[in-house]
Amino acid sequence: MVFDKNIKKSEELEHWASELGIQVHSNLVIKQTKDRGIGVFFKCENGMNEKVELIRIPRMSSYNLYTLQYLVNNKLNIEDLQIVKKCLRIVFRFIFGNESEILIAYMIGLFVLCKKINNNELKEKDDREWKKVIARYVNVLMETKVGNLYGEHWNVVEDLVSAFPGNIILQSCASDVVESRWAEITELINEELADSHEEGEEGESNVKIEKVKVEEILQICAAVRSRMLEIPRAIEKKEYSEHNDEDDFYVDLTMVPVLDFVNHDRSKRNAYFDVDLETKDIILYFDGGNECEPTSGVCEVFISYEEFEDLHRMFVNYGFVPRSTGVDKYLELPIIGYLGENNNILDDHEATKRLKLIRQSPNVQFRIRFKDDGKIDSISLVEEMYYGHLVFDESIDWLALMEDDEKAVEEKEKRRAAKDNDEEIEEGKEDEEEEEEDAEYYERGFELCEQLSAAQSAEEVQKSKEKFNNAVKHALAALGKKAKLLKELSTEYEDMEMSETGLAARTLLDLYVELSTAVINQSPAAASCGAECADVLALRSVPLYNWPAPAAGVAVESGMAGLNMG
């Protein structure tokens, strides 16, 4: 058997994998791990030094935008299809429409369908096999324990975001959890499906759909985000001819049954997934024959969910903070412009104005390395392509630079207005021109950073970087204090008969406390991201600038640059 008998509903899962046409190596078993939930284990044998095919999943047994659309339209009868489409129409009114949210929308529709109780469908002779198969996967999603914010009490989530402003990843996730859209979606789904039954449509007299709860919708959000993998899909020849780029494949966010039981660990990674170009099957390969335990020949199979581990993204999407050794981790924190009223380094409003002028982010990117015991070993600052320290250089004539920048922006607006009045812009050209102008805007800031940096004397560099380092220490000290207070508060919530409340948040808060202590005890040195630099820099978030009231007391509205969870 593939599923160990101690796993809940193991026989049902065994039958489900068979129905999906999933092929599994005879030496592979899925069972409970000590501290990672369910995991995949493989027994090595002599001669297994080369890659071994562990799991083969037919493409149509995986779930992405294309397979779900095809399966829903072709495997459901009209009645069931209408239920899913009603749910999709409702969810699409509230979401932005990125790939992950569309996947969530489909799974919500299928979840609602699985709540349908029809006496005729409960008989064993029911021939709607795909509906049974997808129902089992929906059950897997509903029973998946994900330690991210989707399962937290909204009080804890609001406290977390209020305490740590400027963190765009946390704010994006928190808005998804706390804002009312999922509650509204839930209410509308219940109303829509109740109305359709009250109409007394033919054939629906013995149909009932249980009401959906918002907690169930949030569980789907959490589970889908935690089980998405980036699976390559070859570009068809007719598509390829229309593209000028060098890539001959797309990457689809995909949920892959059975393969998604494999745990993540970059330092212990001994397997990888790929696609069979002929059959389009998704295949998990084992290539760690030398890593199996010498006594039992058994080892846990690990893949990498993300090639580069941003700790906030890992927490938000997968519900854990990886602490494996031997692999660099990255964490971004808003610091410049977020020091607070009591700092004597630089007024937050002035710092934010200077940041905007030189097109730099308030976020500081850290490289973190962990020890074998999971504790922080070292912390470094990733300074490539980052000039945040210039903000603290008082020898720069910031007022003159701001005046020059305002004139440049005004000229750009005049050119854009004149172009709009003088000529008709072809469809699609307007967006291209705006993108080019935006690129010029940020390029000007980068060039200004290079000029200012080159003009700095050695003494000015030392002073500005010393202030920058003091700002980092000040911010991290405040981070640690807030994290400790929130840990205590989450314990109070837990005592108030919310048994699971605060557990997810504490995973992140523990990291913050440890990070704060490490930075206070030893100033982080500058680090190079080396050969991986382009990928590491790509992890950087969209900046969220802080616009507190200036010293004169004039109110300034907060500005949000944009949301990006990755």
PDB file of C-alpha atoms in Angstrom, residues 131-388:
ATOM      1  CA  LYS A 131     -17.216  13.964  -9.083  1.00  0.00           C
ATOM      2  CA  LYS A 132     -16.279  11.290  -6.528  1.00  0.00           C
ATOM      3  CA  VAL A 133     -12.575  11.742  -7.324  1.00  0.00           C
ATOM      4  CA  ILE A 134     -12.639  15.527  -6.970  1.00  0.00           C
ATOM      5  CA  ALA A 135     -14.670  15.194  -3.767  1.00  0.00           C
ATOM      6  CA  ARG A 136     -11.858  13.152  -2.239  1.00  0.00           C
ATOM      7  CA  TYR A 137      -9.323  15.836  -3.164  1.00  0.00           C
ATOM      8  CA  VAL A 138     -11.594  18.519  -1.701  1.00  0.00           C
ATOM      9  CA  ASN A 139     -11.629  16.458   1.515  1.00  0.00           C
ATOM     10  CA  VAL A 140      -7.817  16.417   1.457  1.00  0.00           C
ATOM     11  CA  LEU A 141      -7.812  20.216   1.169  1.00  0.00           C
ATOM     12  CA  MET A 142     -10.297  20.605   4.011  1.00  0.00           C
ATOM     13  CA  GLU A 143      -8.239  18.366   6.298  1.00  0.00           C
ATOM     14  CA  THR A 144      -4.907  19.986   5.424  1.00  0.00           C
ATOM     15  CA  LYS A 145      -3.533  21.806   8.447  1.00  0.00           C
ATOM     16  CA  VAL A 146      -1.744  24.938   7.262  1.00  0.00           C
ATOM     17  CA  GLY A 147      -0.056  27.114   9.866  1.00  0.00           C
ATOM     18  CA  ASN A 148      -0.557  30.414   8.049  1.00  0.00           C
ATOM     19  CA  LEU A 149      -2.797  33.382   8.825  1.00  0.00           C
ATOM     20  CA  TYR A 150      -5.915  32.035   7.085  1.00  0.00           C
ATOM     21  CA  GLY A 151      -6.646  29.863  10.117  1.00  0.00           C
ATOM     22  CA  GLU A 152      -5.942  32.604  12.672  1.00  0.00           C
ATOM     23  CA  HIS A 153      -8.522  34.550  14.625  1.00  0.00           C
ATOM     24  CA  TRP A 154      -9.033  37.956  13.013  1.00  0.00           C
ATOM     25  CA  ASN A 155      -8.026  39.701  16.272  1.00  0.00           C
ATOM     26  CA  VAL A 156      -4.563  38.132  16.059  1.00  0.00           C
ATOM     27  CA  VAL A 157      -4.195  39.018  12.377  1.00  0.00           C
ATOM     28  CA  GLU A 158      -5.201  42.643  12.959  1.00  0.00           C
ATOM     29  CA  ASP A 159      -2.804  42.920  15.913  1.00  0.00           C
ATOM     30  CA  LEU A 160       0.015  41.522  13.770  1.00  0.00           C
ATOM     31  CA  VAL A 161      -0.482  43.987  10.919  1.00  0.00           C
ATOM     32  CA  SER A 162      -1.006  46.953  13.244  1.00  0.00           C
ATOM     33  CA  ALA A 163       2.212  46.170  15.104  1.00  0.00           C
ATOM     34  CA  PHE A 164       4.327  45.755  11.958  1.00  0.00           C
ATOM     35  CA  PRO A 165       3.205  48.357   9.384  1.00  0.00           C
ATOM     36  CA  GLY A 166       4.813  48.526   5.970  1.00  0.00           C
ATOM     37  CA  ASN A 167       5.188  44.788   5.463  1.00  0.00           C
ATOM     38  CA  ILE A 168       3.461  44.411   2.098  1.00  0.00           C
ATOM     39  CA  ILE A 169       3.392  40.590   2.183  1.00  0.00           C
ATOM     40  CA  LEU A 170       1.793  40.398   5.619  1.00  0.00           C
ATOM     41  CA  GLN A 171      -0.644  43.186   4.768  1.00  0.00           C
ATOM     42  CA  SER A 172      -1.719  41.472   1.548  1.00  0.00           C
ATOM     43  CA  CYS A 173      -2.429  38.218   3.375  1.00  0.00           C
ATOM     44  CA  ALA A 174      -4.064  39.971   6.331  1.00  0.00           C
ATOM     45  CA  SER A 175      -6.404  41.942   4.078  1.00  0.00           C
ATOM     46  CA  ASP A 176      -7.456  38.633   2.558  1.00  0.00           C
ATOM     47  CA  VAL A 177      -8.220  37.200   6.006  1.00  0.00           C
ATOM     48  CA  VAL A 178      -9.698  40.196   7.814  1.00  0.00           C
ATOM     49  CA  GLU A 179     -11.576  42.089   5.096  1.00  0.00           C
ATOM     50  CA  SER A 180     -15.188  41.200   4.499  1.00  0.00           C
ATOM     51  CA  ARG A 181     -14.941  39.901   0.934  1.00  0.00           C
ATOM     52  CA  TRP A 182     -14.861  36.192   1.848  1.00  0.00           C
ATOM     53  CA  ALA A 183     -17.781  36.689   4.240  1.00  0.00           C
ATOM     54  CA  GLU A 184     -19.689  38.458   1.454  1.00  0.00           C
ATOM     55  CA  ILE A 185     -18.791  35.712  -1.011  1.00  0.00           C
ATOM     56  CA  THR A 186     -20.020  33.089   1.466  1.00  0.00           C
ATOM     57  CA  GLU A 187     -23.299  34.927   2.047  1.00  0.00           C
ATOM     58  CA  LEU A 188     -23.942  35.409  -1.681  1.00  0.00           C
ATOM     59  CA  ILE A 189     -23.209  31.759  -2.465  1.00  0.00           C
ATOM     60  CA  ASN A 190     -25.665  30.623   0.197  1.00  0.00           C
ATOM     61  CA  GLU A 191     -28.311  33.071  -1.041  1.00  0.00           C
ATOM     62  CA  GLU A 192     -27.818  32.156  -4.712  1.00  0.00           C
ATOM     63  CA  LEU A 193     -28.066  28.423  -4.160  1.00  0.00           C
ATOM     64  CA  ALA A 194     -31.002  28.768  -1.767  1.00  0.00           C
ATOM     65  CA  ASP A 195     -32.862  30.880  -4.356  1.00  0.00           C
ATOM     66  CA  SER A 196     -32.302  28.343  -7.103  1.00  0.00           C
ATOM     67  CA  HIS A 197     -33.901  25.620  -4.962  1.00  0.00           C
ATOM     68  CA  GLU A 198     -36.843  27.765  -4.008  1.00  0.00           C
ATOM     69  CA  GLU A 199     -37.620  28.212  -7.701  1.00  0.00           C
ATOM     70  CA  GLY A 200     -38.510  24.524  -7.776  1.00  0.00           C
ATOM     71  CA  GLU A 201     -36.545  23.723 -10.916  1.00  0.00           C
ATOM     72  CA  GLU A 202     -37.297  20.370 -12.470  1.00  0.00           C
ATOM     73  CA  GLY A 203     -35.226  17.551 -11.026  1.00  0.00           C
ATOM     74  CA  GLU A 204     -34.147  19.512  -7.941  1.00  0.00           C
ATOM     75  CA  SER A 205     -36.914  18.471  -5.584  1.00  0.00           C
ATOM     76  CA  ASN A 206     -34.690  16.085  -3.654  1.00  0.00           C
ATOM     77  CA  VAL A 207     -31.553  18.264  -3.771  1.00  0.00           C
ATOM     78  CA  LYS A 208     -30.130  20.112  -0.805  1.00  0.00           C
ATOM     79  CA  ILE A 209     -26.839  21.968  -0.470  1.00  0.00           C
ATOM     80  CA  GLU A 210     -25.575  22.557   3.026  1.00  0.00           C
ATOM     81  CA  LYS A 211     -24.790  26.165   3.861  1.00  0.00           C
ATOM     82  CA  VAL A 212     -21.185  27.191   3.399  1.00  0.00           C
ATOM     83  CA  LYS A 213     -19.261  28.718   6.316  1.00  0.00           C
ATOM     84  CA  VAL A 214     -16.688  31.476   5.879  1.00  0.00           C
ATOM     85  CA  GLU A 215     -14.203  29.390   7.909  1.00  0.00           C
ATOM     86  CA  GLU A 216     -14.483  26.683   5.247  1.00  0.00           C
ATOM     87  CA  ILE A 217     -13.789  29.197   2.475  1.00  0.00           C
ATOM     88  CA  LEU A 218     -10.700  30.464   4.311  1.00  0.00           C
ATOM     89  CA  GLN A 219      -9.536  26.862   4.776  1.00  0.00           C
ATOM     90  CA  ILE A 220      -9.732  26.392   0.995  1.00  0.00           C
ATOM     91  CA  CYS A 221      -7.695  29.593   0.505  1.00  0.00           C
ATOM     92  CA  ALA A 222      -5.024  28.343   2.905  1.00  0.00           C
ATOM     93  CA  ALA A 223      -4.880  24.792   1.531  1.00  0.00           C
ATOM     94  CA  VAL A 224      -4.787  25.791  -2.139  1.00  0.00           C
ATOM     95  CA  ARG A 225      -1.999  28.329  -1.568  1.00  0.00           C
ATOM     96  CA  SER A 226       0.007  25.749   0.391  1.00  0.00           C
ATOM     97  CA  ARG A 227      -0.262  23.048  -2.300  1.00  0.00           C
ATOM     98  CA  MET A 228       0.497  25.039  -5.449  1.00  0.00           C
ATOM     99  CA  LEU A 229       3.620  24.081  -7.378  1.00  0.00           C
ATOM    100  CA  GLU A 230       5.134  25.694 -10.462  1.00  0.00           C
ATOM    101  CA  ILE A 231       4.837  23.018 -13.129  1.00  0.00           C
ATOM    102  CA  PRO A 232       6.346  23.623 -16.597  1.00  0.00           C
ATOM    103  CA  ARG A 233       4.139  23.255 -19.663  1.00  0.00           C
ATOM    104  CA  ALA A 234       5.684  23.050 -23.118  1.00  0.00           C
ATOM    105  CA  ILE A 235       4.635  25.714 -25.609  1.00  0.00           C
ATOM    106  CA  GLU A 236       2.943  24.254 -28.663  1.00  0.00           C
ATOM    107  CA  LYS A 237       4.691  24.920 -31.973  1.00  0.00           C
ATOM    108  CA  LYS A 238       1.934  27.252 -33.164  1.00  0.00           C
ATOM    109  CA  GLU A 239       2.235  29.214 -29.894  1.00  0.00           C
ATOM    110  CA  TYR A 240       6.012  29.230 -29.972  1.00  0.00           C
ATOM    111  CA  SER A 241       6.104  30.870 -33.391  1.00  0.00           C
ATOM    112  CA  GLU A 242       4.214  33.836 -31.965  1.00  0.00           C
ATOM    113  CA  HIS A 243       6.762  34.409 -29.198  1.00  0.00           C
ATOM    114  CA  ASN A 244      10.136  36.067 -29.547  1.00  0.00           C
ATOM    115  CA  ASP A 245      11.490  34.992 -26.181  1.00  0.00           C
ATOM    116  CA  GLU A 246      13.855  32.090 -25.806  1.00  0.00           C
ATOM    117  CA  ASP A 247      11.743  30.037 -23.383  1.00  0.00           C
ATOM    118  CA  ASP A 248       9.948  27.082 -24.928  1.00  0.00           C
ATOM    119  CA  PHE A 249       7.653  26.493 -21.937  1.00  0.00           C
ATOM    120  CA  TYR A 250       5.190  28.201 -19.632  1.00  0.00           C
ATOM    121  CA  VAL A 251       4.984  27.683 -15.878  1.00  0.00           C
ATOM    122  CA  ASP A 252       1.522  26.937 -14.481  1.00  0.00           C
ATOM    123  CA  LEU A 253       0.543  27.093 -10.815  1.00  0.00           C
ATOM    124  CA  THR A 254      -0.711  23.559 -10.306  1.00  0.00           C
ATOM    125  CA  MET A 255      -2.018  21.344  -7.519  1.00  0.00           C
ATOM    126  CA  VAL A 256      -0.651  17.836  -7.995  1.00  0.00           C
ATOM    127  CA  PRO A 257      -2.389  15.110  -5.955  1.00  0.00           C
ATOM    128  CA  VAL A 258      -0.066  12.708  -4.073  1.00  0.00           C
ATOM    129  CA  LEU A 259       3.056  14.627  -5.143  1.00  0.00           C
ATOM    130  CA  ASP A 260       1.857  17.422  -2.866  1.00  0.00           C
ATOM    131  CA  PHE A 261       2.431  15.185   0.170  1.00  0.00           C
ATOM    132  CA  VAL A 262       6.201  15.615  -0.382  1.00  0.00           C
ATOM    133  CA  ASN A 263       7.708  18.042   2.142  1.00  0.00           C
ATOM    134  CA  HIS A 264       9.998  21.015   1.479  1.00  0.00           C
ATOM    135  CA  ASP A 265      13.640  21.225   2.549  1.00  0.00           C
ATOM    136  CA  ARG A 266      16.200  22.887   0.282  1.00  0.00           C
ATOM    137  CA  SER A 267      19.181  21.634   2.275  1.00  0.00           C
ATOM    138  CA  LYS A 268      17.936  18.017   2.191  1.00  0.00           C
ATOM    139  CA  ARG A 269      16.424  18.134  -1.279  1.00  0.00           C
ATOM    140  CA  ASN A 270      16.860  14.735  -2.905  1.00  0.00           C
ATOM    141  CA  ALA A 271      14.105  14.787  -5.506  1.00  0.00           C
ATOM    142  CA  TYR A 272      12.682  17.018  -8.198  1.00  0.00           C
ATOM    143  CA  PHE A 273       9.656  17.056 -10.480  1.00  0.00           C
ATOM    144  CA  ASP A 274       9.536  17.408 -14.232  1.00  0.00           C
ATOM    145  CA  VAL A 275       7.171  16.839 -17.139  1.00  0.00           C
ATOM    146  CA  ASP A 276       7.293  13.983 -19.658  1.00  0.00           C
ATOM    147  CA  LEU A 277       7.360  15.814 -22.999  1.00  0.00           C
ATOM    148  CA  GLU A 278       5.575  12.977 -24.786  1.00  0.00           C
ATOM    149  CA  THR A 279       2.784  12.055 -22.359  1.00  0.00           C
ATOM    150  CA  LYS A 280       2.614  15.408 -20.460  1.00  0.00           C
ATOM    151  CA  ASP A 281       2.669  13.373 -17.227  1.00  0.00           C
ATOM    152  CA  ILE A 282       4.133  15.056 -14.152  1.00  0.00           C
ATOM    153  CA  ILE A 283       6.948  12.926 -12.716  1.00  0.00           C
ATOM    154  CA  LEU A 284       8.715  12.999  -9.374  1.00  0.00           C
ATOM    155  CA  TYR A 285      12.312  11.780  -9.658  1.00  0.00           C
ATOM    156  CA  PHE A 286      14.526  10.673  -6.773  1.00  0.00           C
ATOM    157  CA  ASP A 287      18.204  11.526  -7.236  1.00  0.00           C
ATOM    158  CA  GLY A 288      19.571  11.133  -3.723  1.00  0.00           C
ATOM    159  CA  GLY A 289      20.623   7.498  -3.642  1.00  0.00           C
ATOM    160  CA  ASN A 290      23.676   8.305  -1.514  1.00  0.00           C
ATOM    161  CA  GLU A 291      21.583  10.005   1.178  1.00  0.00           C
ATOM    162  CA  CYS A 292      19.525   7.036   2.394  1.00  0.00           C
ATOM    163  CA  GLU A 293      20.040   5.719   5.900  1.00  0.00           C
ATOM    164  CA  PRO A 294      22.749   3.019   5.734  1.00  0.00           C
ATOM    165  CA  THR A 295      20.891   0.719   8.138  1.00  0.00           C
ATOM    166  CA  SER A 296      17.322   0.807   6.869  1.00  0.00           C
ATOM    167  CA  GLY A 297      17.919   2.220   3.393  1.00  0.00           C
ATOM    168  CA  VAL A 298      14.910   4.476   3.961  1.00  0.00           C
ATOM    169  CA  CYS A 299      14.883   8.245   3.700  1.00  0.00           C
ATOM    170  CA  GLU A 300      12.275  10.963   3.514  1.00  0.00           C
ATOM    171  CA  VAL A 301      11.833  12.510   0.091  1.00  0.00           C
ATOM    172  CA  PHE A 302      12.228  16.288  -0.083  1.00  0.00           C
ATOM    173  CA  ILE A 303      11.668  18.799  -2.872  1.00  0.00           C
ATOM    174  CA  SER A 304      11.940  22.564  -2.955  1.00  0.00           C
ATOM    175  CA  TYR A 305       8.679  24.513  -3.079  1.00  0.00           C
ATOM    176  CA  GLU A 306      10.614  27.713  -3.771  1.00  0.00           C
ATOM    177  CA  GLU A 307      14.058  27.982  -5.326  1.00  0.00           C
ATOM    178  CA  PHE A 308      14.928  30.934  -3.059  1.00  0.00           C
ATOM    179  CA  GLU A 309      13.439  31.080   0.417  1.00  0.00           C
ATOM    180  CA  ASP A 310      11.918  34.403   1.373  1.00  0.00           C
ATOM    181  CA  LEU A 311      10.792  33.729   4.936  1.00  0.00           C
ATOM    182  CA  HIS A 312       7.719  35.972   4.839  1.00  0.00           C
ATOM    183  CA  ARG A 313       6.477  34.361   1.620  1.00  0.00           C
ATOM    184  CA  MET A 314       7.150  30.869   2.959  1.00  0.00           C
ATOM    185  CA  PHE A 315       5.155  31.670   6.101  1.00  0.00           C
ATOM    186  CA  VAL A 316       2.236  33.301   4.270  1.00  0.00           C
ATOM    187  CA  ASN A 317       1.930  30.622   1.579  1.00  0.00           C
ATOM    188  CA  TYR A 318       2.993  27.410   3.324  1.00  0.00           C
ATOM    189  CA  GLY A 319       2.548  28.162   7.014  1.00  0.00           C
ATOM    190  CA  PHE A 320       6.108  27.525   8.201  1.00  0.00           C
ATOM    191  CA  VAL A 321       9.491  29.245   8.445  1.00  0.00           C
ATOM    192  CA  PRO A 322      12.253  26.975   7.077  1.00  0.00           C
ATOM    193  CA  ARG A 323      15.299  26.863   9.343  1.00  0.00           C
ATOM    194  CA  SER A 324      17.451  24.318   7.534  1.00  0.00           C
ATOM    195  CA  THR A 325      21.205  24.771   7.539  1.00  0.00           C
ATOM    196  CA  GLY A 326      23.498  25.176   4.555  1.00  0.00           C
ATOM    197  CA  VAL A 327      21.086  27.267   2.477  1.00  0.00           C
ATOM    198  CA  ASP A 328      20.719  31.045   2.609  1.00  0.00           C
ATOM    199  CA  LYS A 329      17.337  32.436   3.615  1.00  0.00           C
ATOM    200  CA  TYR A 330      16.091  35.974   2.997  1.00  0.00           C
ATOM    201  CA  LEU A 331      13.859  38.336   4.938  1.00  0.00           C
ATOM    202  CA  GLU A 332      12.762  41.863   4.083  1.00  0.00           C
ATOM    203  CA  LEU A 333      11.699  44.395   6.722  1.00  0.00           C
ATOM    204  CA  PRO A 334      10.475  48.012   6.351  1.00  0.00           C
ATOM    205  CA  ILE A 335      12.946  50.204   8.239  1.00  0.00           C
ATOM    206  CA  ILE A 336      13.689  53.578   6.625  1.00  0.00           C
ATOM    207  CA  GLY A 337      10.762  55.857   7.342  1.00  0.00           C
ATOM    208  CA  TYR A 338       9.395  53.402   9.914  1.00  0.00           C
ATOM    209  CA  LEU A 339      11.579  54.278  12.912  1.00  0.00           C
ATOM    210  CA  GLY A 340       8.783  55.983  14.846  1.00  0.00           C
ATOM    211  CA  GLU A 341       8.372  59.331  16.545  1.00  0.00           C
ATOM    212  CA  ASN A 342      10.885  58.672  19.323  1.00  0.00           C
ATOM    213  CA  ASN A 343      13.892  58.046  17.093  1.00  0.00           C
ATOM    214  CA  ASN A 344      16.720  60.612  17.066  1.00  0.00           C
ATOM    215  CA  ILE A 345      18.218  59.379  13.781  1.00  0.00           C
ATOM    216  CA  LEU A 346      15.976  60.877  11.072  1.00  0.00           C
ATOM    217  CA  ASP A 347      12.361  62.061  10.987  1.00  0.00           C
ATOM    218  CA  ASP A 348      10.214  59.444   9.235  1.00  0.00           C
ATOM    219  CA  HIS A 349       8.487  61.940   6.945  1.00  0.00           C
ATOM    220  CA  GLU A 350      11.774  63.432   5.789  1.00  0.00           C
ATOM    221  CA  ALA A 351      13.266  59.959   5.310  1.00  0.00           C
ATOM    222  CA  THR A 352      10.305  58.920   3.139  1.00  0.00           C
ATOM    223  CA  LYS A 353      10.601  62.059   0.963  1.00  0.00           C
ATOM    224  CA  ARG A 354      14.264  61.323   0.360  1.00  0.00           C
ATOM    225  CA  LEU A 355      13.569  57.660  -0.417  1.00  0.00           C
ATOM    226  CA  LYS A 356      10.964  58.606  -3.017  1.00  0.00           C
ATOM    227  CA  LEU A 357      13.358  61.096  -4.578  1.00  0.00           C
ATOM    228  CA  ILE A 358      16.081  58.513  -5.187  1.00  0.00           C
ATOM    229  CA  ARG A 359      13.513  55.741  -5.946  1.00  0.00           C
ATOM    230  CA  GLN A 360      14.703  53.501  -3.123  1.00  0.00           C
ATOM    231  CA  SER A 361      12.627  51.169  -0.975  1.00  0.00           C
ATOM    232  CA  PRO A 362      12.117  51.547   2.784  1.00  0.00           C
ATOM    233  CA  ASN A 363      12.712  47.792   3.005  1.00  0.00           C
ATOM    234  CA  VAL A 364      16.035  46.313   4.040  1.00  0.00           C
ATOM    235  CA  GLN A 365      16.805  42.814   2.803  1.00  0.00           C
ATOM    236  CA  PHE A 366      18.592  40.437   5.191  1.00  0.00           C
ATOM    237  CA  ARG A 367      20.392  37.198   4.431  1.00  0.00           C
ATOM    238  CA  ILE A 368      19.981  34.719   7.286  1.00  0.00           C
ATOM    239  CA  ARG A 369      21.841  31.483   7.924  1.00  0.00           C
ATOM    240  CA  PHE A 370      20.740  28.927  10.480  1.00  0.00           C
ATOM    241  CA  LYS A 371      22.652  26.407  12.595  1.00  0.00           C
ATOM    242  CA  ASP A 372      21.982  22.676  12.705  1.00  0.00           C
ATOM    243  CA  ASP A 373      19.730  23.213  15.741  1.00  0.00           C
ATOM    244  CA  GLY A 374      17.557  25.700  13.833  1.00  0.00           C
ATOM    245  CA  LYS A 375      18.860  28.777  15.660  1.00  0.00           C
ATOM    246  CA  ILE A 376      20.156  31.822  13.781  1.00  0.00           C
ATOM    247  CA  ASP A 377      23.844  31.525  12.964  1.00  0.00           C
ATOM    248  CA  SER A 378      24.480  34.793  11.102  1.00  0.00           C
ATOM    249  CA  ILE A 379      22.664  37.799   9.641  1.00  0.00           C
ATOM    250  CA  SER A 380      23.901  39.984   6.803  1.00  0.00           C
ATOM    251  CA  LEU A 381      22.554  42.943   4.850  1.00  0.00           C
ATOM    252  CA  VAL A 382      22.087  42.473   1.102  1.00  0.00           C
ATOM    253  CA  GLU A 383      23.372  45.776  -0.269  1.00  0.00           C
ATOM    254  CA  GLU A 384      23.484  45.046  -4.000  1.00  0.00           C
ATOM    255  CA  MET A 385      21.492  47.631  -5.969  1.00  0.00           C
ATOM    256  CA  TYR A 386      20.436  49.324  -2.735  1.00  0.00           C
ATOM    257  CA  TYR A 387      21.364  52.889  -1.764  1.00  0.00           C
ATOM    258  CA  GLY A 388      19.158  53.392   1.291  1.00  0.00           C
TER     259      GLY A 388
END
